[in-house]
């Protein structure tokens, strides 16, 4: 190991930065964020740097570099465009036994700056020991994606609770176990959702009652329209934590596979009129599993609160005071529109968009058809394949032009995605001929014309 990573306490520490160009400005930003008492030595500096110095009480010493600039300082950074000046700063710092960093010149450094992931107070540093800063930054980006933004808040919360927990559990072993479980529990989730009071209350309960460590919870997770890449980080994280996974037909097998290997998988799928489990039984099953102490992930296609009956599934949980979370997902309307190259709104074509249920009830699509007359509103019909002839008919009967463009997106965002296009007058015939299979989504409005130019995914 060529370098030892350490975290420096810089609050109020005199630090000197020689050079105030773009590179210097970047370093200054970091140093000021860490509370350094910064002096920048440079004949000119960038306007941004001048502003941040003024804001944080730093000093701009408008002059060429001289050895005396290092006197009284604890840390030295050189970022001038001149190798010769940088070398002098380095030599002077060494002579004064000061740690020195010359930006982008590892040979002239006694310390280097890692790439950092900042979840203050949690800081993750990535360094390639000066070998490949680009690789370090790439790695940082990957870690950025893995570490939830709210971990900082969680760490601060744990910091505040530390003494309390220590008083209740004086022995170190059990205390560590308590923290490990707490960090994986609803307490942590509550903190990360911004409900710190509730979290603190639960933490106190957990301290009082060891049994409560094993109380279950439910995650109602929007899994997106199909492409597994469209899951959110939060969805993936909670899915990974679940002991049991409940999923239905709209959830792609690849997504179900993302659950832990040892997690139990239960299919509760719904096909039109063919329910593997009726809704009330799904609601009950969620409750029973949670009461057994299980962490249950309920995967829903798209977004749980868009035609997903998500509300019904958590009502019963709420009544029994089982803790739950709802994770939003990309709804099929959004997924289909983006992957088919049909913007749902567009300054020239549509100023609003309406998500509509298109299913047949008693052989008709139950809608207030006269409210669909606006030609500047995009209509998105979910569950509308069977009702399509009626939808086209009713829209025309209520004043929409037979020429109004309409698209049907079959199996949106999946490799098999297909887009059928026509008009209100022709679409019924096209669908009869092409025989698309569910799930399909119907988009009506002028924006459909843009598909020709904007399509980028799947077969043309
Ligand atoms: N909660 C879901 C919608 C459930 S209703 C969401 O937010 O997307 C089921 C309807 O969603 C289907 O009948 C179909 O119209 C639509 N749908 C879901 N996934 C789809 C997909 N991959 N392609 C096209 N339509 C889809």
Coordinates of C-alpha atoms and ligand atoms in Angstrom, one line a residue:
X1 CA 0.0 0.0 0.0
X2 CA 1.6 3.2 -1.2
X3 CA -0.7 5.6 0.7
X4 CA -2.7 5.3 3.9
X5 CA -6.2 6.8 3.7
X6 CA -6.9 9.1 6.7
X7 CA -9.6 11.7 7.3
X8 CA -8.1 15.1 8.2
X9 CA -9.9 17.5 10.7
X10 CA -9.4 20.8 8.9
X11 CA -11.9 23.0 10.7
X12 CA -10.2 26.4 11.2
X13 CA -6.8 25.0 10.1
X14 CA -4.6 27.4 8.1
X15 CA -4.2 25.9 4.6
X16 CA -2.5 27.5 1.6
X17 CA -3.4 27.0 -2.0
X18 CA -1.0 28.3 -4.6
X19 CA -2.9 28.9 -7.9
X20 CA -6.5 30.0 -8.5
X21 CA -7.4 28.6 -12.0
X22 CA -10.0 25.9 -12.7
X23 CA -8.0 23.2 -10.9
X24 CA -7.3 25.4 -7.9
X25 CA -11.0 26.4 -7.7
X26 CA -12.0 22.7 -7.6
X27 CA -9.6 22.0 -4.7
X28 CA -10.6 25.2 -2.9
X29 CA -14.2 24.1 -3.0
X30 CA -13.3 20.9 -1.2
X31 CA -11.1 22.6 1.4
X32 CA -13.7 25.2 2.2
X33 CA -16.3 22.6 2.6
X34 CA -14.1 20.9 5.1
X35 CA -13.9 24.1 7.0
X36 CA -10.3 25.0 6.2
X37 CA -9.0 28.5 6.9
X38 CA -7.9 29.0 3.3
X39 CA -5.4 31.4 1.8
X40 CA -5.1 31.4 -2.0
X41 CA -1.9 32.8 -3.4
X42 CA -2.2 33.8 -7.1
X43 CA -2.0 37.0 -9.2
X44 CA -5.4 36.1 -10.7
X45 CA -8.2 33.8 -9.6
X46 CA -11.5 32.6 -11.1
X47 CA -14.6 34.6 -10.3
X48 CA -16.1 31.5 -8.7
X49 CA -13.2 31.1 -6.4
X50 CA -13.3 34.8 -5.5
X51 CA -17.0 34.4 -4.6
X52 CA -16.5 31.2 -2.4
X53 CA -13.6 32.8 -0.6
X54 CA -15.7 35.9 0.2
X55 CA -18.5 33.6 1.3
X56 CA -16.4 31.4 3.6
X57 CA -14.1 34.0 5.0
X58 CA -11.1 32.8 3.0
X59 CA -8.3 35.1 1.9
X60 CA -7.1 35.9 -1.6
X61 CA -3.5 37.0 -1.5
X62 CA -3.0 38.7 -4.9
X63 CA 0.6 38.1 -5.6
X64 CA 3.2 35.7 -7.1
X65 CA 4.2 32.8 -4.9
X66 CA 7.0 33.4 -2.3
X67 CA 8.3 30.9 0.3
X68 CA 7.0 33.1 3.2
X69 CA 3.5 32.2 2.0
X70 CA 3.9 28.8 3.7
X71 CA 4.8 30.2 7.1
X72 CA 2.2 29.4 9.7
X73 CA 0.3 27.0 7.4
X74 CA -0.4 23.3 8.2
X75 CA -1.1 22.0 4.7
X76 CA 0.1 23.1 1.2
X77 CA -1.5 22.6 -2.2
X78 CA 0.0 23.8 -5.4
X79 CA -2.2 24.0 -8.5
X80 CA -0.4 26.5 -10.8
X81 CA 0.0 25.9 -14.5
X82 CA 3.8 26.2 -14.1
X83 CA 5.8 23.1 -13.3
X84 CA 8.6 25.3 -12.1
X85 CA 6.5 27.2 -9.5
X86 CA 4.9 23.9 -8.4
X87 CA 8.3 22.4 -7.9
X88 CA 9.4 25.4 -5.8
X89 CA 6.2 25.1 -3.6
X90 CA 7.0 21.4 -3.1
X91 CA 10.6 22.0 -2.2
X92 CA 9.8 24.8 0.2
X93 CA 7.1 22.7 1.9
X94 CA 9.4 19.8 2.3
X95 CA 12.0 22.0 3.9
X96 CA 9.4 23.2 6.4
X97 CA 8.2 19.6 7.0
X98 CA 4.7 20.5 5.7
X99 CA 2.5 18.0 3.9
X100 CA 2.2 19.0 0.3
X101 CA 0.0 18.1 -2.7
X102 CA 0.8 19.2 -6.2
X103 CA -2.3 18.6 -8.3
X104 CA -1.8 16.0 -11.0
X105 CA 1.8 15.5 -10.2
X106 CA 2.1 12.4 -7.9
X107 CA 5.8 12.7 -7.7
X108 CA 5.6 16.0 -6.0
X109 CA 3.0 14.9 -3.4
X110 CA 3.3 13.7 0.2
X111 CA -0.4 13.3 0.2
X112 CA -3.0 12.9 -2.5
X113 CA -6.8 13.6 -2.8
X114 CA -9.0 10.6 -3.3
X115 CA -12.3 10.8 -5.2
X116 CA -15.0 11.1 -2.6
X117 CA -18.6 10.1 -2.2
X118 CA -20.0 12.6 0.2
X119 CA -22.9 11.4 2.4
X120 CA -21.9 13.7 5.2
X121 CA -21.1 12.6 7.9
X122 CA -20.3 9.4 5.9
X123 CA -17.5 9.9 3.5
X124 CA -16.2 7.2 1.2
X125 CA -12.9 7.8 -0.5
X126 CA -11.6 6.1 -3.6
X127 CA -8.0 6.3 -4.7
X128 CA -6.0 4.7 -7.3
X129 CA -2.8 5.9 -5.5
X130 CA -2.3 8.4 -8.3
X131 CA -2.2 5.7 -11.0
X132 CA -5.6 6.3 -12.7
X133 CA -7.7 9.1 -11.4
X134 CA -10.2 8.4 -14.2
X135 CA -10.7 4.9 -13.0
X136 CA -11.1 6.1 -9.4
X137 CA -13.8 8.5 -10.6
X138 CA -15.6 5.7 -12.5
X139 CA -15.6 3.6 -9.5
X140 CA -16.9 6.5 -7.5
X141 CA -19.8 6.8 -9.8
X142 CA -20.7 3.2 -9.3
X143 CA -20.5 3.6 -5.5
X144 CA -22.6 6.8 -5.7
X145 CA -25.3 4.7 -7.3
X146 CA -25.1 2.0 -4.6
X147 CA -25.2 4.2 -1.5
X148 CA -28.5 5.8 -0.9
X149 CA -28.4 9.6 -0.5
X150 CA -30.1 9.4 2.8
X151 CA -27.3 7.4 4.5
X152 CA -25.9 10.7 5.8
X153 CA -29.1 11.4 7.6
X154 CA -29.0 7.8 9.0
X155 CA -25.5 8.2 10.3
X156 CA -26.4 11.5 12.0
X157 CA -29.5 9.9 13.6
X158 CA -27.3 7.0 14.8
X159 CA -24.9 9.5 16.2
X160 CA -27.6 11.2 18.2
X161 CA -28.9 7.8 19.5
X162 CA -25.6 6.4 20.5
X163 CA -25.5 7.4 24.1
X164 CA -29.1 6.3 24.7
X165 CA -28.4 2.9 23.2
X166 CA -25.2 2.5 25.1
X167 CA -27.1 3.2 28.4
X168 CA -29.6 0.5 27.6
X169 CA -27.2 -2.1 26.3
X170 CA -23.9 -1.6 28.0
X171 CA -22.2 -4.8 26.7
X172 CA -20.5 -4.3 23.4
X173 CA -21.5 -7.6 21.6
X174 CA -25.2 -7.3 22.1
X175 CA -25.1 -3.6 21.3
X176 CA -23.4 -4.2 18.0
X177 CA -26.1 -6.8 17.2
X178 CA -28.7 -4.3 18.1
X179 CA -27.2 -1.7 15.8
X180 CA -26.8 -4.2 12.9
X181 CA -30.4 -5.1 13.1
X182 CA -31.6 -1.6 13.6
X183 CA -29.7 -0.4 10.5
X184 CA -31.6 -3.0 8.5
X185 CA -35.0 -2.3 10.1
X186 CA -37.9 0.0 9.6
X187 CA -36.1 2.4 12.0
X188 CA -33.5 3.0 9.3
X189 CA -36.1 3.2 6.6
X190 CA -38.1 5.7 8.6
X191 CA -35.1 7.9 9.1
X192 CA -34.3 7.7 5.4
X193 CA -37.9 8.7 4.6
X194 CA -37.5 11.8 6.8
X195 CA -39.6 10.5 9.7
X196 CA -37.1 10.8 12.5
X197 CA -39.6 11.2 15.3
X198 CA -41.3 8.0 14.4
X199 CA -37.9 6.3 14.0
X200 CA -36.8 7.4 17.4
X201 CA -40.0 6.2 19.0
X202 CA -39.5 2.8 17.4
X203 CA -35.9 2.6 18.4
X204 CA -36.9 3.3 22.0
X205 CA -39.5 0.5 21.7
X206 CA -36.9 -1.9 20.3
X207 CA -34.7 -1.1 23.3
X208 CA -37.5 -1.8 25.7
X209 CA -38.7 -5.0 24.0
X210 CA -36.2 -7.4 22.5
X211 CA -39.0 -9.3 20.8
X212 CA -39.9 -6.3 18.6
X213 CA -36.6 -6.8 16.8
X214 CA -38.4 -9.5 14.9
X215 CA -41.5 -7.7 13.8
X216 CA -42.1 -7.9 10.0
X217 CA -42.8 -5.2 7.5
X218 CA -44.1 -4.9 3.9
X219 CA -42.6 -3.1 1.0
X220 CA -45.1 -2.3 -1.8
X221 CA -42.7 -1.9 -4.7
X222 CA -43.3 -0.4 -8.1
X223 CA -41.2 -2.6 -10.4
X224 CA -41.7 -0.5 -13.5
X225 CA -43.2 -1.6 -16.9
X226 CA -40.9 -4.5 -17.7
X227 CA -37.3 -3.6 -18.5
X228 CA -35.5 -4.5 -15.2
X229 CA -33.2 -1.5 -15.6
X230 CA -36.2 0.7 -14.9
X231 CA -36.4 -0.3 -11.3
X232 CA -35.3 2.3 -8.8
X233 CA -32.3 1.8 -6.5
X234 CA -34.7 1.8 -3.6
X235 CA -36.8 -0.9 -5.2
X236 CA -33.8 -3.1 -5.7
X237 CA -32.5 -2.5 -2.2
X238 CA -35.7 -3.4 -0.5
X239 CA -36.3 -6.4 -2.8
X240 CA -32.9 -7.7 -1.8
X241 CA -33.9 -7.5 1.9
X242 CA -37.2 -9.4 1.6
X243 CA -37.8 -12.9 3.1
X244 CA -40.9 -13.3 0.9
X245 CA -41.7 -11.9 -2.5
X246 CA -45.2 -11.6 -3.9
X247 CA -45.4 -10.8 -7.6
X248 CA -48.0 -10.9 -10.4
X249 CA -48.0 -11.4 -14.1
X250 CA -46.9 -7.9 -15.0
X251 CA -43.6 -8.3 -13.2
X252 CA -40.8 -9.5 -15.5
X253 CA -39.1 -12.8 -14.3
X254 CA -35.8 -11.1 -14.4
X255 CA -37.0 -8.7 -11.7
X256 CA -38.2 -11.5 -9.5
X257 CA -34.8 -13.1 -9.9
X258 CA -33.3 -10.0 -8.3
X259 CA -34.6 -11.1 -4.9
X260 CA -32.4 -13.0 -2.5
X261 CA -31.8 -16.6 -3.5
X262 CA -33.3 -17.9 -0.3
X263 CA -36.3 -15.7 -0.4
X264 CA -39.7 -17.4 -0.8
X265 CA -41.5 -16.4 -4.1
X266 CA -45.3 -16.4 -4.3
X267 CA -47.2 -15.8 -7.5
X268 CA -50.4 -13.9 -6.9
X269 CA -50.8 -13.0 -10.5
X270 CA -53.8 -11.5 -12.1
X271 CA -54.8 -12.0 -15.6
X272 CA -58.0 -10.4 -16.8
X273 CA -60.9 -12.3 -15.1
X274 CA -58.5 -15.1 -14.0
X275 CA -57.2 -14.2 -10.5
X276 CA -54.6 -16.5 -9.1
X277 CA -55.6 -15.0 -5.8
X278 CA -58.5 -12.6 -5.3
X279 CA -57.5 -9.2 -4.1
X280 CA -58.8 -9.6 -0.5
X281 CA -56.8 -12.8 -0.1
X282 CA -53.6 -10.9 -1.3
X283 CA -54.3 -8.2 1.3
X284 CA -54.7 -10.9 4.0
X285 CA -51.6 -12.8 2.9
X286 CA -49.5 -9.6 3.2
X287 CA -50.8 -9.1 6.7
X288 CA -50.3 -12.7 7.8
X289 CA -46.7 -12.8 6.5
X290 CA -45.8 -9.6 8.2
X291 CA -47.3 -10.7 11.5
X292 CA -45.2 -13.8 11.3
X293 CA -42.2 -11.5 11.4
X294 CA -41.3 -11.7 7.7
X295 CA -40.1 -8.9 5.5
X296 CA -42.4 -9.0 2.6
X297 CA -41.8 -7.4 -0.8
X298 CA -45.0 -7.0 -2.9
X299 CA -43.9 -6.3 -6.4
X300 CA -46.3 -4.5 -8.6
X301 CA -46.0 -3.7 -12.3
X302 CA -45.4 0.0 -13.1
X303 CA -46.3 2.2 -10.2
X304 CA -48.2 0.8 -7.3
X305 CA -50.5 3.8 -7.1
X306 CA -51.4 4.0 -10.8
X307 CA -54.2 1.5 -11.5
X308 CA -52.4 -0.8 -9.1
X309 CA -54.8 -1.2 -6.2
X310 CA -51.8 -0.4 -4.1
X311 CA -53.9 1.7 -1.8
X312 CA -56.2 -1.3 -1.0
X313 CA -53.2 -3.5 -0.2
X314 CA -51.8 -1.3 2.4
X315 CA -55.1 -0.3 4.0
X316 CA -55.3 -3.5 6.0
X317 CA -51.7 -3.2 7.1
X318 CA -52.2 0.3 8.3
X319 CA -55.2 -0.8 10.3
X320 CA -53.1 -3.5 12.0
X321 CA -50.2 -1.1 12.6
X322 CA -47.9 -3.2 10.5
X323 CA -45.2 -1.0 9.1
X324 CA -44.9 -0.6 5.4
X325 CA -43.3 1.4 2.7
X326 CA -44.5 2.3 -0.8
X327 CA -41.8 2.6 -3.5
X328 CA -42.9 4.5 -6.7
X329 CA -42.2 2.9 -10.0
X330 CA -42.1 4.0 -13.6
X331 CA -45.7 3.7 -14.8
X332 CA -46.4 1.9 -18.1
X333 CA -47.6 5.1 -19.6
X334 CA -44.2 6.7 -19.0
X335 CA -42.2 3.7 -20.0
X336 CA -44.2 3.0 -23.2
X337 CA -44.1 6.7 -24.2
X338 CA -40.3 7.0 -23.8
X339 CA -39.4 3.7 -25.4
X340 CA -41.8 4.3 -28.3
X341 CA -40.6 7.9 -28.8
X342 CA -43.9 9.5 -28.2
X343 CA -43.6 12.5 -25.8
X344 CA -46.7 12.6 -23.6
X345 CA -46.6 16.4 -23.6
X346 CA -45.1 18.7 -26.2
X347 CA -45.2 22.4 -26.5
X348 CA -46.7 22.3 -30.0
X349 CA -49.0 19.3 -29.6
X350 CA -50.2 18.6 -26.0
X351 CA -50.3 20.7 -22.9
X352 CA -51.7 17.9 -20.7
X353 CA -51.9 14.2 -20.4
X354 CA -54.6 12.0 -18.9
X355 CA -54.2 8.4 -17.7
X356 CA -57.5 6.6 -18.3
X357 CA -58.8 3.1 -17.4
X358 CA -59.9 1.5 -20.6
X359 CA -61.3 -1.8 -19.4
X360 CA -64.6 -3.2 -20.3
X361 CA -67.3 -3.3 -17.7
X362 CA -70.6 -4.9 -18.7
X363 CA -69.4 -4.8 -22.3
X364 CA -68.7 -1.0 -22.3
X365 CA -65.8 1.2 -21.3
X366 CA -67.2 3.3 -18.5
X367 CA -66.1 6.9 -19.1
X368 CA -67.5 10.3 -19.3
X369 CA -66.7 10.5 -23.0
X370 CA -67.7 14.1 -23.6
X371 CA -64.8 15.1 -21.4
X372 CA -62.3 13.8 -23.9
X373 CA -62.7 16.5 -26.6
X374 CA -59.5 18.5 -26.1
X375 CA -57.1 18.1 -29.0
X376 CA -54.2 19.4 -26.9
X377 CA -54.5 16.6 -24.3
X378 CA -52.8 13.3 -24.7
X379 CA -54.8 10.3 -23.6
X380 CA -53.2 7.2 -22.3
X381 CA -55.5 4.2 -21.9
X382 CA -54.4 1.4 -19.6
X383 CA -56.1 -2.1 -19.8
X384 CA -57.7 -1.0 -23.1
X385 CA -56.9 -3.8 -25.6
X386 CA -60.4 -5.4 -25.5
X387 CA -62.1 -2.1 -25.2
X388 CA -60.2 -0.6 -28.1
X389 CA -63.0 -0.7 -30.7
X390 CA -65.3 1.0 -28.2
X391 CA -62.7 3.6 -27.3
X392 CA -62.1 4.6 -30.9
X393 CA -65.9 4.6 -31.6
X394 CA -66.8 6.7 -28.5
X395 CA -64.1 9.3 -29.1
X396 CA -65.3 9.8 -32.6
X397 CA -68.9 9.9 -31.5
X398 CA -68.0 12.6 -29.1
X399 CA -66.4 14.9 -31.6
X400 CA -62.8 13.7 -32.1
X401 CA -61.7 13.6 -35.7
X402 CA -61.4 10.1 -37.3
X403 CA -57.9 11.2 -38.4
X404 CA -56.8 11.6 -34.7
X405 CA -53.5 9.6 -34.4
X406 CA -53.4 6.6 -32.1
X407 CA -50.7 4.2 -31.1
X408 CA -50.8 0.9 -29.4
X409 CA -47.6 -0.1 -27.6
X410 CA -47.4 -3.9 -27.0
X411 CA -45.1 -5.2 -24.2
X412 CA -43.6 -1.8 -23.8
X413 CA -39.9 -1.5 -22.7
X414 CA -39.3 -5.3 -23.3
X415 CA -37.3 -6.7 -26.1
X416 CA -40.6 -7.8 -27.8
X417 CA -42.0 -4.2 -27.8
X418 CA -44.1 -3.5 -30.9
X419 CA -45.8 -0.2 -31.8
X420 CA -48.9 -0.2 -34.0
X421 CA -50.0 3.1 -35.4
X422 CA -53.1 4.3 -37.0
X423 CA -56.0 6.7 -36.6
X424 CA -59.3 6.4 -34.7
X425 CA -60.8 5.3 -37.9
X426 CA -58.3 2.6 -38.8
X427 CA -57.0 1.3 -35.6
X428 CA -59.6 -1.4 -34.8
X429 CA -58.9 -3.0 -38.1
X430 CA -55.1 -2.8 -37.6
X431 CA -55.4 -4.5 -34.2
X432 CA -57.7 -7.2 -35.6
X433 CA -55.1 -8.0 -38.2
X434 CA -51.9 -7.7 -36.1
X435 CA -53.4 -9.5 -33.0
X436 CA -51.2 -7.8 -30.3
X437 CA -51.1 -9.6 -26.9
X438 CA -51.3 -8.0 -23.4
X439 CA -50.0 -6.0 -21.9
X440 CA -50.7 -3.1 -24.2
X441 CA -51.0 0.6 -23.8
X442 CA -52.9 3.0 -26.0
X443 CA -51.8 6.5 -26.6
X444 CA -54.2 9.0 -28.4
X445 CA -53.3 12.4 -29.7
X446 CA -51.1 14.5 -32.0
X447 CA -48.0 13.5 -30.1
X448 CA -48.2 10.1 -31.7
X449 CA -47.0 11.6 -35.0
X450 CA -43.6 12.3 -33.4
X451 CA -43.0 8.5 -33.1
X452 CA -41.7 8.4 -36.7
X453 CA -38.8 10.8 -35.9
X454 CA -38.2 9.9 -32.2
X455 CA -38.4 6.1 -32.1
X456 CA -35.1 4.6 -30.9
X457 CA -36.0 1.3 -29.3
X458 CA -37.0 -2.1 -30.9
X459 CA -38.0 -2.9 -34.4
X460 CA -38.9 0.0 -36.6
Ligands
LIG1 N1 -49.6 -0.1 -12.0 C1 -49.4 -0.3 -13.4 C2 -50.6 -0.5 -14.2 C3 -51.4 -1.7 -13.9 S1 -52.9 -1.8 -14.9 C4 -48.5 0.9 -14.0 O1 -48.4 1.9 -13.3 O2 -48.0 0.7 -15.1 C5 -52.3 -2.9 -16.1 C6 -52.2 -2.2 -17.4 O3 -50.9 -1.5 -17.5 C7 -52.1 -3.1 -18.6 O4 -53.4 -3.5 -19.0 C8 -51.5 -2.3 -19.6 O5 -52.4 -1.4 -20.2 C9 -50.5 -1.5 -18.8 N2 -49.1 -2.0 -18.9 C10 -48.4 -2.5 -17.9 N3 -47.2 -2.9 -18.3 C11 -47.2 -2.7 -19.6 C12 -46.2 -2.9 -20.7 N4 -45.0 -3.4 -20.4 N5 -46.5 -2.5 -21.9 C13 -47.7 -2.0 -22.2 N6 -48.7 -1.8 -21.3 C14 -48.4 -2.1 -20.0

